[in-house]
Tab-separated table of C-alpha atoms in Angstrom:
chain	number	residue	atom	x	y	z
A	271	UNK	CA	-74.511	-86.669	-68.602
A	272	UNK	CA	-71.509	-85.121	-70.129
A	273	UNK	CA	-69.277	-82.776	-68.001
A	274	UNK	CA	-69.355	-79.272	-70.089
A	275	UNK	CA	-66.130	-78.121	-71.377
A	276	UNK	CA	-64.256	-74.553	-70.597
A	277	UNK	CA	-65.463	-72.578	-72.939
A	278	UNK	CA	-61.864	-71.356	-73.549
A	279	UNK	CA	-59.308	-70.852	-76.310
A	280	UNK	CA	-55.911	-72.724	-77.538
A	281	UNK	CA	-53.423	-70.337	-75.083
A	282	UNK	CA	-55.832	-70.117	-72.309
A	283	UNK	CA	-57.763	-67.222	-72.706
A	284	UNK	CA	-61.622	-67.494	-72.834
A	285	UNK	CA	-63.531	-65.994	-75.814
A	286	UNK	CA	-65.760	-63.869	-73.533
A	287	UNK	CA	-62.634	-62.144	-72.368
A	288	UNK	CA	-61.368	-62.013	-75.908
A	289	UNK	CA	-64.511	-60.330	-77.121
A	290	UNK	CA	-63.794	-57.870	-74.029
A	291	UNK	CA	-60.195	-57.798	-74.924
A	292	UNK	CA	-61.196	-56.801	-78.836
A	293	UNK	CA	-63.344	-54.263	-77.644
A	294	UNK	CA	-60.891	-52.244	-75.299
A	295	UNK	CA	-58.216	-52.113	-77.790
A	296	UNK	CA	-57.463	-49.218	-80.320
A	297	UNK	CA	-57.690	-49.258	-83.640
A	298	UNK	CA	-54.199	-47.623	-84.550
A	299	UNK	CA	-52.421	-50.670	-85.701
A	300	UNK	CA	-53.501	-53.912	-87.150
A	301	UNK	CA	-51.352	-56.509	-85.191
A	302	UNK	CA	-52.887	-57.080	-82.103
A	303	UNK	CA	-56.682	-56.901	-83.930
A	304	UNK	CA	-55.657	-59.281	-86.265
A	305	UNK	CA	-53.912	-62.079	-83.270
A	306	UNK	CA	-56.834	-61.971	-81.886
A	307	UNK	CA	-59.388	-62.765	-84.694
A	308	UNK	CA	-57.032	-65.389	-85.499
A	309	UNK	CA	-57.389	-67.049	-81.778
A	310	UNK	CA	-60.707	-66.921	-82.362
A	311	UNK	CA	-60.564	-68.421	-84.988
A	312	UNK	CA	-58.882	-71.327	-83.636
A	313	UNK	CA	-60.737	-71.504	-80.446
A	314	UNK	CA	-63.897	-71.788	-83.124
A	315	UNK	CA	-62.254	-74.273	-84.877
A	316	UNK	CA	-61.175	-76.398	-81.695
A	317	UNK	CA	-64.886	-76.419	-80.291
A	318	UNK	CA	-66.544	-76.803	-84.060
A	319	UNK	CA	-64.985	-80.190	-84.245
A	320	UNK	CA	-65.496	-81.036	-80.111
A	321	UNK	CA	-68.900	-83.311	-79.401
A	322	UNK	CA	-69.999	-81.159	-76.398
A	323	UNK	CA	-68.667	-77.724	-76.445
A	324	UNK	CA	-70.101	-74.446	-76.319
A	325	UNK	CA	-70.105	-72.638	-79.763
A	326	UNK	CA	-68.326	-69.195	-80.557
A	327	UNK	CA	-71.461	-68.465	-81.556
A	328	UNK	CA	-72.957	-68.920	-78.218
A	329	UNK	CA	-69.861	-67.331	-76.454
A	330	UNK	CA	-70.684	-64.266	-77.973
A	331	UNK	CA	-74.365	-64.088	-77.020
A	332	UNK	CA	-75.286	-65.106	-80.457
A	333	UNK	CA	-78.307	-68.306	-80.881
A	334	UNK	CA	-76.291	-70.696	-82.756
A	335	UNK	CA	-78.616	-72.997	-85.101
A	336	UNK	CA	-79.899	-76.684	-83.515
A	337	UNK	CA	-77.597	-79.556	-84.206
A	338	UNK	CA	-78.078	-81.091	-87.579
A	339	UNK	CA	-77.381	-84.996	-88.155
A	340	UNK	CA	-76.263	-84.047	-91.683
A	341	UNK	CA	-72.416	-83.147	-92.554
A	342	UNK	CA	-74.138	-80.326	-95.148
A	343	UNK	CA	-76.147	-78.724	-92.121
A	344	UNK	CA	-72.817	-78.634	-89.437
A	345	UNK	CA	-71.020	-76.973	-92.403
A	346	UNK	CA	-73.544	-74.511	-92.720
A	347	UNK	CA	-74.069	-73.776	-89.400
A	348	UNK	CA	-70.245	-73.856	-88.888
A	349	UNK	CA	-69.719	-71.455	-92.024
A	350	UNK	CA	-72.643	-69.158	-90.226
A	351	UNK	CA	-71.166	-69.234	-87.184
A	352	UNK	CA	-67.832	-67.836	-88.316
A	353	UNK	CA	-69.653	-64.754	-90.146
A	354	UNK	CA	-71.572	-63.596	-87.042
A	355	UNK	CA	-67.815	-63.871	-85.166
A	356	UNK	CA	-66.832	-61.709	-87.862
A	357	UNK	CA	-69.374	-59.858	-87.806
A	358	UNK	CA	-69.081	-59.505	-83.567
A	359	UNK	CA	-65.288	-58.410	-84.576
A	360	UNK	CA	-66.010	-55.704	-86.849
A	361	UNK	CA	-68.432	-53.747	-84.124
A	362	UNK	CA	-64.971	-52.521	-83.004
A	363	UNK	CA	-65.016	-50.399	-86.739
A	364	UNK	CA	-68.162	-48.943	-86.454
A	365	UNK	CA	-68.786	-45.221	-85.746
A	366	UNK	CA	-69.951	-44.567	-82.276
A	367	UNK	CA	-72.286	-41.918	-83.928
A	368	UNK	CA	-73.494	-42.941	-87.003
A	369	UNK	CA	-73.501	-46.787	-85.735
A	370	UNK	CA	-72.321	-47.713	-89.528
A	371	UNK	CA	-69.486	-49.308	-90.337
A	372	UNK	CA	-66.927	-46.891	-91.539
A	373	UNK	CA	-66.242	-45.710	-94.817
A	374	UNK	CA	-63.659	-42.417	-93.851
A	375	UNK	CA	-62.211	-43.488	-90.605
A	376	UNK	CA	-60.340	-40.466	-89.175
A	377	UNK	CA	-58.842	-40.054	-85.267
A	378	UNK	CA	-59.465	-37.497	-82.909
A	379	UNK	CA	-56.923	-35.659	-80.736
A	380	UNK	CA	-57.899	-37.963	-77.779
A	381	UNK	CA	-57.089	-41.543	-80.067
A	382	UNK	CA	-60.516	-42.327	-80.570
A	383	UNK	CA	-61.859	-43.010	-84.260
A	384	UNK	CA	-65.024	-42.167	-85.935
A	385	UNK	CA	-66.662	-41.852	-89.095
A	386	UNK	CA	-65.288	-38.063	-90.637
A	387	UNK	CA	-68.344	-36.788	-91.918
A	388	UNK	CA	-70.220	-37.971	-88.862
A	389	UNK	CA	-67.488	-35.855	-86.593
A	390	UNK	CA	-66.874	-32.777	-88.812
A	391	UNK	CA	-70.604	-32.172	-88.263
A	392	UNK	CA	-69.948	-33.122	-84.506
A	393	UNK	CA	-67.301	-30.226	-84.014
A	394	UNK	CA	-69.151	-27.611	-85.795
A	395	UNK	CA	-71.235	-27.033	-82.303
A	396	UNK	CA	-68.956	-29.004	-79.926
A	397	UNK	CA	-65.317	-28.688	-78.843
A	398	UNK	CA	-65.771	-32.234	-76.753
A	399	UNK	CA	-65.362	-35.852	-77.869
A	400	UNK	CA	-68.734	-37.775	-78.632
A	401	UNK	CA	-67.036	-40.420	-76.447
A	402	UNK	CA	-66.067	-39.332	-73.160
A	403	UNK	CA	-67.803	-35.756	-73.574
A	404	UNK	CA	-64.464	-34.266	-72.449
A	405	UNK	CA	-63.276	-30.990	-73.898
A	406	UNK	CA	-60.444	-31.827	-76.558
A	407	UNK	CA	-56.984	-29.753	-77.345
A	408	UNK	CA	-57.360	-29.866	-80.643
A	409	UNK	CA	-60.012	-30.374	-83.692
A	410	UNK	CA	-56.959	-31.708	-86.068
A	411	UNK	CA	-58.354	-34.861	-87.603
A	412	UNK	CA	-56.091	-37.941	-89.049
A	413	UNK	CA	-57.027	-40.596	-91.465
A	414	UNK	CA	-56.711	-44.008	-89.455
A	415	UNK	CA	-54.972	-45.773	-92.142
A	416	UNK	CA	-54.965	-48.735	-90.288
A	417	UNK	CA	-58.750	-48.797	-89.479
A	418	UNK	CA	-59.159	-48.433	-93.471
A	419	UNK	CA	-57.150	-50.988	-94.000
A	420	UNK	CA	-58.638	-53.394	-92.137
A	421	UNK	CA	-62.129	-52.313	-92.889
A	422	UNK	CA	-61.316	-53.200	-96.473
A	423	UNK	CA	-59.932	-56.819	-95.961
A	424	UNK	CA	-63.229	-57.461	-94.216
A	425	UNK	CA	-65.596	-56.485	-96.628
A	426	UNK	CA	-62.974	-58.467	-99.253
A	427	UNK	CA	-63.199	-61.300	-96.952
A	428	UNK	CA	-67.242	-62.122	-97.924
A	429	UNK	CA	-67.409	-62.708	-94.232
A	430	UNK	CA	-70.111	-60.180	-93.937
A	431	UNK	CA	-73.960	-59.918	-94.636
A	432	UNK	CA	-74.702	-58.801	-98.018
A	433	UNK	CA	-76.807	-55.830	-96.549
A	434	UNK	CA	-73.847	-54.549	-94.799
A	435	UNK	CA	-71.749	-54.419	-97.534
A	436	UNK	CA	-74.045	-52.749	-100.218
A	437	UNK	CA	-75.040	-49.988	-97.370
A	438	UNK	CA	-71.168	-49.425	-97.118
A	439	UNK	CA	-70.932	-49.742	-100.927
A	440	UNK	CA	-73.721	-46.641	-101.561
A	441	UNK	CA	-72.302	-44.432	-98.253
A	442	UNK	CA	-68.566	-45.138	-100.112
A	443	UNK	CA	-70.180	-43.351	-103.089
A	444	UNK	CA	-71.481	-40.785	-101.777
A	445	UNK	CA	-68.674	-39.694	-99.483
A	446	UNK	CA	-66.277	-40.138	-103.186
A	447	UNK	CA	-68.423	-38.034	-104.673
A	448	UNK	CA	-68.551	-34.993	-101.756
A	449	UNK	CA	-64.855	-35.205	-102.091
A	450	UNK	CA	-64.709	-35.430	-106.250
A	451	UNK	CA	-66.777	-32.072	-105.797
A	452	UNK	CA	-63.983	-30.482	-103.425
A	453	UNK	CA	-61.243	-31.210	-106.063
A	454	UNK	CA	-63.270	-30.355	-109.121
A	455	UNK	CA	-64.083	-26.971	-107.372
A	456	UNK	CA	-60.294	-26.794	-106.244
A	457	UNK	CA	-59.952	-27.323	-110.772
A	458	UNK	CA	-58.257	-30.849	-109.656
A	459	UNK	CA	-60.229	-32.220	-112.614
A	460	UNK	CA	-58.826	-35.630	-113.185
A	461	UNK	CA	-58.443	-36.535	-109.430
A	462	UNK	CA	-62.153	-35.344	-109.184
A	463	UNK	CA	-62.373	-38.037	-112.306
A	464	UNK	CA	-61.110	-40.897	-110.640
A	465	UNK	CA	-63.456	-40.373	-107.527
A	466	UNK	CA	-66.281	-40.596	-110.014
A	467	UNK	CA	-67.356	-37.211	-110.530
A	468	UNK	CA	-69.497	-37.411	-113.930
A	469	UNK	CA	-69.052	-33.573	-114.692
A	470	UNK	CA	-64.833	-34.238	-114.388
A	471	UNK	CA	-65.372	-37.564	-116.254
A	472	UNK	CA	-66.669	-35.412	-119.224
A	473	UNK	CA	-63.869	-32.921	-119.170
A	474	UNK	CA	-61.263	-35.572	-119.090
A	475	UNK	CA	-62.975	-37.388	-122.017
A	476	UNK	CA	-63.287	-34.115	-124.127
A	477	UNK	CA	-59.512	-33.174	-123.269
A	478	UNK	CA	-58.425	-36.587	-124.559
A	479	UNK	CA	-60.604	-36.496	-127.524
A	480	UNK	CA	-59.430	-33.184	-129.333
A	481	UNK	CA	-56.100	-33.115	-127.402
A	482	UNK	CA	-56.225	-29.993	-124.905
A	483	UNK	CA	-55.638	-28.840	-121.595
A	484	UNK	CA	-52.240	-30.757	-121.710
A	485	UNK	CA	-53.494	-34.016	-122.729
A	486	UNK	CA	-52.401	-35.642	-126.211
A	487	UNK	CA	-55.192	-36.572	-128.218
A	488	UNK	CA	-55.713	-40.512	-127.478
A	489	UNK	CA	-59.221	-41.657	-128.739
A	490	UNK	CA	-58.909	-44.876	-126.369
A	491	UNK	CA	-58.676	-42.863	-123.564
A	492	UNK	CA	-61.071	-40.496	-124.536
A	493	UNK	CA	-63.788	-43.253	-124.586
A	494	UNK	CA	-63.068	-44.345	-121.611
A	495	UNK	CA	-64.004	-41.496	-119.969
A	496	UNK	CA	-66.456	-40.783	-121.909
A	497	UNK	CA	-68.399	-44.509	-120.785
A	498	UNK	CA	-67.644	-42.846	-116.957
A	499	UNK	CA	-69.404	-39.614	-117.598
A	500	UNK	CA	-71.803	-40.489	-119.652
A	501	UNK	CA	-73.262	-43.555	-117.210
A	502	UNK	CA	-73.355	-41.008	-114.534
A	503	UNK	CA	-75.213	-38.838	-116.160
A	504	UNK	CA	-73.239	-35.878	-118.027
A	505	UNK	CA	-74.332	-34.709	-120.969
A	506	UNK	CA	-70.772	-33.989	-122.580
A	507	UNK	CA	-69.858	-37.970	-121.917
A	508	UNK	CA	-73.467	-38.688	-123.301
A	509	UNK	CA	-72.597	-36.510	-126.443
A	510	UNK	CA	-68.754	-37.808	-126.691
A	511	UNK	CA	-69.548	-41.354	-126.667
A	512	UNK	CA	-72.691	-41.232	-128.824
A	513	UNK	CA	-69.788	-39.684	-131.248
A	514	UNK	CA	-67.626	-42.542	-130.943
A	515	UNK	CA	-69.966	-44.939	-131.726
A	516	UNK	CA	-71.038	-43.035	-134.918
A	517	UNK	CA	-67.535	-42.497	-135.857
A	518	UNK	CA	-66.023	-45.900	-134.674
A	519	UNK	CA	-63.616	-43.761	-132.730
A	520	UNK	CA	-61.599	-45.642	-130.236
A	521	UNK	CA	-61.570	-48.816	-130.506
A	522	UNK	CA	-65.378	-49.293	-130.966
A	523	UNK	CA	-67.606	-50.572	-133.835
A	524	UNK	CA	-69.946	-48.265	-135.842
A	525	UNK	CA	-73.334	-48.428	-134.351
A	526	UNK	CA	-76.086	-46.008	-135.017
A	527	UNK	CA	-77.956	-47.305	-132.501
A	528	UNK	CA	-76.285	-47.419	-129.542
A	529	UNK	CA	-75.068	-43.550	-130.815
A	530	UNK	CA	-78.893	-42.863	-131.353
A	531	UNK	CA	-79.069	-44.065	-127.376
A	532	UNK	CA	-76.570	-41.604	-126.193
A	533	UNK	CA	-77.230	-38.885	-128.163
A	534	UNK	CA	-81.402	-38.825	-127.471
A	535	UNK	CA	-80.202	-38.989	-123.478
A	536	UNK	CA	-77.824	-35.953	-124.182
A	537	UNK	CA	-80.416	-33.914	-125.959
A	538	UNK	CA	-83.198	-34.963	-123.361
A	539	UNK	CA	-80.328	-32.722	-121.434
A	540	UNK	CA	-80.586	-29.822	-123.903
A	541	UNK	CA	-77.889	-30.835	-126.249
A	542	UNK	CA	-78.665	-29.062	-129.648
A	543	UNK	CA	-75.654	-31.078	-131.283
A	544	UNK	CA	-77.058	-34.176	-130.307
A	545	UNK	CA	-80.464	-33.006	-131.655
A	546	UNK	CA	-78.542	-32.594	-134.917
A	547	UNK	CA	-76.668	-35.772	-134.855
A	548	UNK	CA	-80.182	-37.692	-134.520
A	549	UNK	CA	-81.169	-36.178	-137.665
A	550	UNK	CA	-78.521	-37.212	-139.020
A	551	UNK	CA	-78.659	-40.287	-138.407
A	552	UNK	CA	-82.587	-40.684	-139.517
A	553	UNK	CA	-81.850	-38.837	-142.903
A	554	UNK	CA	-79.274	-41.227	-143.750
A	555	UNK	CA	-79.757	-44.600	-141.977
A	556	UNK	CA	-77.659	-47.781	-141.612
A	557	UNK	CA	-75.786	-49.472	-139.096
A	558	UNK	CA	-79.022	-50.333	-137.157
A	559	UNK	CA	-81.036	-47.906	-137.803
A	560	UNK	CA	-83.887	-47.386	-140.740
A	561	UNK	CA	-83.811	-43.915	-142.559
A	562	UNK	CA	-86.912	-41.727	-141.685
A	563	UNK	CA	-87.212	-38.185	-142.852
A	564	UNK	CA	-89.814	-36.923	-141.321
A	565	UNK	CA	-87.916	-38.073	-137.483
A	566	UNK	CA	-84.776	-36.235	-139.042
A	567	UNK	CA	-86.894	-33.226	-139.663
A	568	UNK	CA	-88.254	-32.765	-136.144
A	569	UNK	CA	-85.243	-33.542	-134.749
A	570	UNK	CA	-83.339	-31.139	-137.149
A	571	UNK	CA	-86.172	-28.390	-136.540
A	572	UNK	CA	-85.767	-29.136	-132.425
A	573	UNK	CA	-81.653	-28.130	-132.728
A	574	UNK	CA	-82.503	-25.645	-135.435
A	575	UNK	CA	-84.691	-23.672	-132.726
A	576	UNK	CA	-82.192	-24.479	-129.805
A	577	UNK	CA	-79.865	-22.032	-132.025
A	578	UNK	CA	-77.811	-24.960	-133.785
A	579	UNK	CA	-75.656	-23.093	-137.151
A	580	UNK	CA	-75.371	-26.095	-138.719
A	581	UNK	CA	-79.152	-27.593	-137.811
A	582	UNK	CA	-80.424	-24.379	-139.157
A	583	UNK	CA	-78.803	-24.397	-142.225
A	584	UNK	CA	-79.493	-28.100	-142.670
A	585	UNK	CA	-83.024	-27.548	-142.213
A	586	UNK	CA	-83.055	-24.152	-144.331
A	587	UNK	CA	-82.161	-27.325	-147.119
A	588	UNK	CA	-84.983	-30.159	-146.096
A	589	UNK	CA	-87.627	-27.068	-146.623
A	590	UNK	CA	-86.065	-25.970	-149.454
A	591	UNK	CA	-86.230	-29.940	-151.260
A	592	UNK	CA	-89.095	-30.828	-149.130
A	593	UNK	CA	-87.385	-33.668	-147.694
A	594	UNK	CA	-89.282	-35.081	-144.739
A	595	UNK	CA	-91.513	-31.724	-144.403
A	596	UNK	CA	-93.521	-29.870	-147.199
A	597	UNK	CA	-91.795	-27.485	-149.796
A	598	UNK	CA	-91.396	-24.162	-148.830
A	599	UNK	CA	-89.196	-21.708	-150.119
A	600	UNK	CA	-90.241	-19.043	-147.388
A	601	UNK	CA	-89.216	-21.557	-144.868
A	602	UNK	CA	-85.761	-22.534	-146.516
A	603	UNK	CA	-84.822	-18.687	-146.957
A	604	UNK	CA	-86.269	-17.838	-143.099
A	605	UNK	CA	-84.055	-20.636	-141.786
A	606	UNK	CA	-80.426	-20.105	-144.331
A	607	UNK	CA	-80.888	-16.418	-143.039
A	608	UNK	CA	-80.818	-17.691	-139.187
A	609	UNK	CA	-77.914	-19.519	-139.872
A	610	UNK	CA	-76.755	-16.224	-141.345
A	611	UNK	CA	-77.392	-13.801	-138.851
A	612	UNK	CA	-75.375	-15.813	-136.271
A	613	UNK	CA	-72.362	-14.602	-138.892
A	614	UNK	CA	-69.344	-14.231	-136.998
A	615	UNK	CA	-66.477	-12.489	-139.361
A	616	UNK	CA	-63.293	-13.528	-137.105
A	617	UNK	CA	-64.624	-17.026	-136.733
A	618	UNK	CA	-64.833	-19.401	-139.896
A	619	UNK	CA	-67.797	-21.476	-139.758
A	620	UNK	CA	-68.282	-24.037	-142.563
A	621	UNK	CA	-72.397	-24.252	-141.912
A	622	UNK	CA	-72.877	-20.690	-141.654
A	623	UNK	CA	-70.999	-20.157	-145.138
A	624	UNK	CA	-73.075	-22.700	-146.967
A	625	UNK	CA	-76.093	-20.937	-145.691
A	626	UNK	CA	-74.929	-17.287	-147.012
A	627	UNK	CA	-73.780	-19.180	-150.108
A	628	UNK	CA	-77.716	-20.952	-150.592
A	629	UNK	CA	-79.370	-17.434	-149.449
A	630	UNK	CA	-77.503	-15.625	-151.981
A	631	UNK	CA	-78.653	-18.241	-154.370
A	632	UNK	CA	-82.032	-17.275	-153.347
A	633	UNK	CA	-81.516	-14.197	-153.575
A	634	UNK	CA	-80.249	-13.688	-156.837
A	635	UNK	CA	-83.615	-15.695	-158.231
A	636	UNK	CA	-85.893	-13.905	-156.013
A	637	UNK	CA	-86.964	-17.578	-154.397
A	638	UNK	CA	-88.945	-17.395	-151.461
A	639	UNK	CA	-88.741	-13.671	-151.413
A	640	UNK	CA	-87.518	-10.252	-153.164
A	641	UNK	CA	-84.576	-10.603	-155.525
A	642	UNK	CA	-81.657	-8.310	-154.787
A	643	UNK	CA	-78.417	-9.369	-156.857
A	644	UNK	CA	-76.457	-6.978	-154.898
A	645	UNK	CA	-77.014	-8.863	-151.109
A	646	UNK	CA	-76.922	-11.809	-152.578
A	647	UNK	CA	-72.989	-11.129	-154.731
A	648	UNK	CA	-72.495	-9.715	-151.092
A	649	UNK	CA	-73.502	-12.891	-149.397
A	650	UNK	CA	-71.272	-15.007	-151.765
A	651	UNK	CA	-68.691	-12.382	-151.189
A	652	UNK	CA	-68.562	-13.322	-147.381
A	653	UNK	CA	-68.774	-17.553	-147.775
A	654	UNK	CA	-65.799	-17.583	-150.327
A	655	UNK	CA	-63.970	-15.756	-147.712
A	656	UNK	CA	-64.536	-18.672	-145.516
A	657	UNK	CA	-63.236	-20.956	-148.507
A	658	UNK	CA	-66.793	-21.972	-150.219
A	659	UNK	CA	-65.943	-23.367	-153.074
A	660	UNK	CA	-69.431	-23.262	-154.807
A	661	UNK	CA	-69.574	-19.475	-154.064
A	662	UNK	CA	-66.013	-18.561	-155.293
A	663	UNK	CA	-67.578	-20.546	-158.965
A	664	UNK	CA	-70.723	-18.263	-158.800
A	665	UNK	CA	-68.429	-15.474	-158.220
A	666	UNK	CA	-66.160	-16.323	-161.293
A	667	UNK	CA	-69.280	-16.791	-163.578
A	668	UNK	CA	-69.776	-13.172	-162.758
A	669	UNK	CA	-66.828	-12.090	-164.013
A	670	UNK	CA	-66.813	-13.921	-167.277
A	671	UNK	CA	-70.471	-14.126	-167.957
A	672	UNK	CA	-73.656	-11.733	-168.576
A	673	UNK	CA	-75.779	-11.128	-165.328
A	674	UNK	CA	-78.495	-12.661	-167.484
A	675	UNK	CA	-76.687	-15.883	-168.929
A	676	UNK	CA	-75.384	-17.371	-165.541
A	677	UNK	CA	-77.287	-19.792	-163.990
A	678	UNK	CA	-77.514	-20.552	-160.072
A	679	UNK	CA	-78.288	-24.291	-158.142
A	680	UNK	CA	-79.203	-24.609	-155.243
């Protein structure tokens, strides 16, 4: 029988006292931590290749896999052996209270590190460490750079199970996001942005789409933001980069549908613009989508009723051509005069004007309801002031024409 070797490492030490060694030091710098993960990776390297040795595996109370006659089975158990030593190594990086590896790792007054959400809510009824249970001088808390760091090259160095790293991966989202919401709230929009807050990601896109808030207008950049917000969920994004693909604004190809996509999630939110844009896009069609008038009509009649000008005055005209619902000249005039009544006279508004310009149309003929050529010349009166052109002409043949001779088009 084979005498057993030391179950030691290159310079002497022995791995159990290295494991000790690993766990009694600090975490404040990453010289020492990383020496000693190399030795043991050497020392696993040294008894890997030696006939009779004791594994790394087994040195660290981990049940290495039976011996294998085949050079594909050693490497695997060899490969599997170095991720549970890894895996032993990083223990020193996990909270002592949340037992997780860290995502935030902050120091106490006392040197010892732990998981910053998990001791914030720790000091809000104690003045003691979690550790020692000793009173403490201070509550100050410091980001251990170095723990970060060194968290980060492990995850990057695949060494670790899967599991581990996707539960890091969803608790590194969620603590982005708690702090996204302390800069948004503190107006730090675009630092909020880059920590993935969707509401931020919306703002940013809208500031670089129409150029305000101090941001030149960049359509490339605006889209990019846009994709951000709109995956996570805000409705602005949704609506912004439904617009983009409609308009083949920065840098992307026309495509109805994928703007259909964006802008039906954006009105599922209560967007009445999207709602409009649908119909639009079902009343005329292309680009991947087939015309339907009657889905433009419901959509146009859903914004109409969320308050929409410019649905409202677009539907006043499908009821008044019965163009995907019946004919109805009550229902055209009823809808041109909601467009109408949201009249603002210090605000120009292109869709309102068209509807005072079609209602005084109606008007004038007594369509749909009583004639009254003075409200309607007093309708026209108010959308050539906001630079309709087809009112100024009807407003012209009333000046050279008899009241009786001038005719009026909807």
């Amino acid at each position: 029988m084979s005498k057993r070797k030391t179950n030691s490492s290159a310079d002497g030490m022995r791995l159990p006292e290295l494991r000790i060694e690993l766990e009694k030091r600090s975490l404040g710098t990453s010289g020492p931590k990383a020496q000693l993960l190399e030795r043991l990776k050497k020392a696993i390297a040294e008894e890997s290749s030696s006939s009779d040795g004791l594994s790394a595996a087994n040195a660290l109370d981990v049940v290495s896999p039976a011996p294998s006659c085949s050079n594909h089975d050693e490497d695997s158990a060899r490969g599997k052996r170095a991720r549970t030593t890894v895996s032993s190594i990083s223990e020193g990086l996990i909270c002592s209270i949340s037992h997780e590896l860290m995502v935030d790792p902050v120091c106490t007054s006392d040197g010892i590190t732990y998981e910053r959400k998990e001791i914030e809510t720790w000091f809000q009824q104690n003045d003691t460490s979690p550790a020692t249970n000793l009173r403490l001088d201070s509550k100050t808390l410091i980001s251990n750079i170095s723990a970060k760091n060194t968290i980060a090259k492990l995850l990057a160095s695949g060494e670790l199970e899967q599991k581990v790293c996707e539960d890091w991966e969803e608790r590194k989202r969620d603590v982005d996001l708690i702090r996204a919401q302390k800069l948004f709230d503190e107006k730090k929009v675009e630092e909020a942005a880059k920590l993935g807050h969707p509401r931020a990601q919306g703002m940013m896109a809208c500031r670089f789409r129409f150029g305000i808030d101090g941001e030149a207008k960049d359509e490339m950049k605006s889209v990019y933001w846009a994709k951000k917000a709109a995956t996570g969920g805000d409705m602005n994004g949704q609506f912004l980069l439904a617009d983009a693909y409609e308009e083949a604004l920065g840098g992307l190809e026309k495509n109805n549908a994928l703007a259909l996509e964006w802008y039906i999630k954006a009105a599922e939110q209560g967007c009445a613009s999207s709602m409009k844009n649908i119909s639009n896009i079902y009343e005329s069609g292309g680009h991947g989508v087939t015309s339907n008038l009657e889905t433009a009509a419901s959509w146009c009649i859903k914004a109409a009723e969320k308050g929409c000008i410019c649905a409202q005055h677009n539907l006043g005209s499908l009821y008044y051509n019965g163009k995907g619902v019946a004919k109805s000249l009550v229902t055209a005039r009823h809808w041109y005069q909601k467009s109408v009544d949201q009249y603002d006279e210090d605000k120009e508004d292109e869709d309102c004007a068209s509807s005072q310009c079609e209602l005084g149309t109606m008007i004038m003929k007594g369509e749909g309801g009583g004639q009254d050529p003075e409200e309607a010349v007093s309708l026209w009166k108010k959308a050539a002031a906001q630079g309709n052109v087809k009112a100024r002409g009807y407003l012209e043949k009333m000046k050279t024409f008899n009241f009786d001779d001038c005719e009026f088009a909807n």
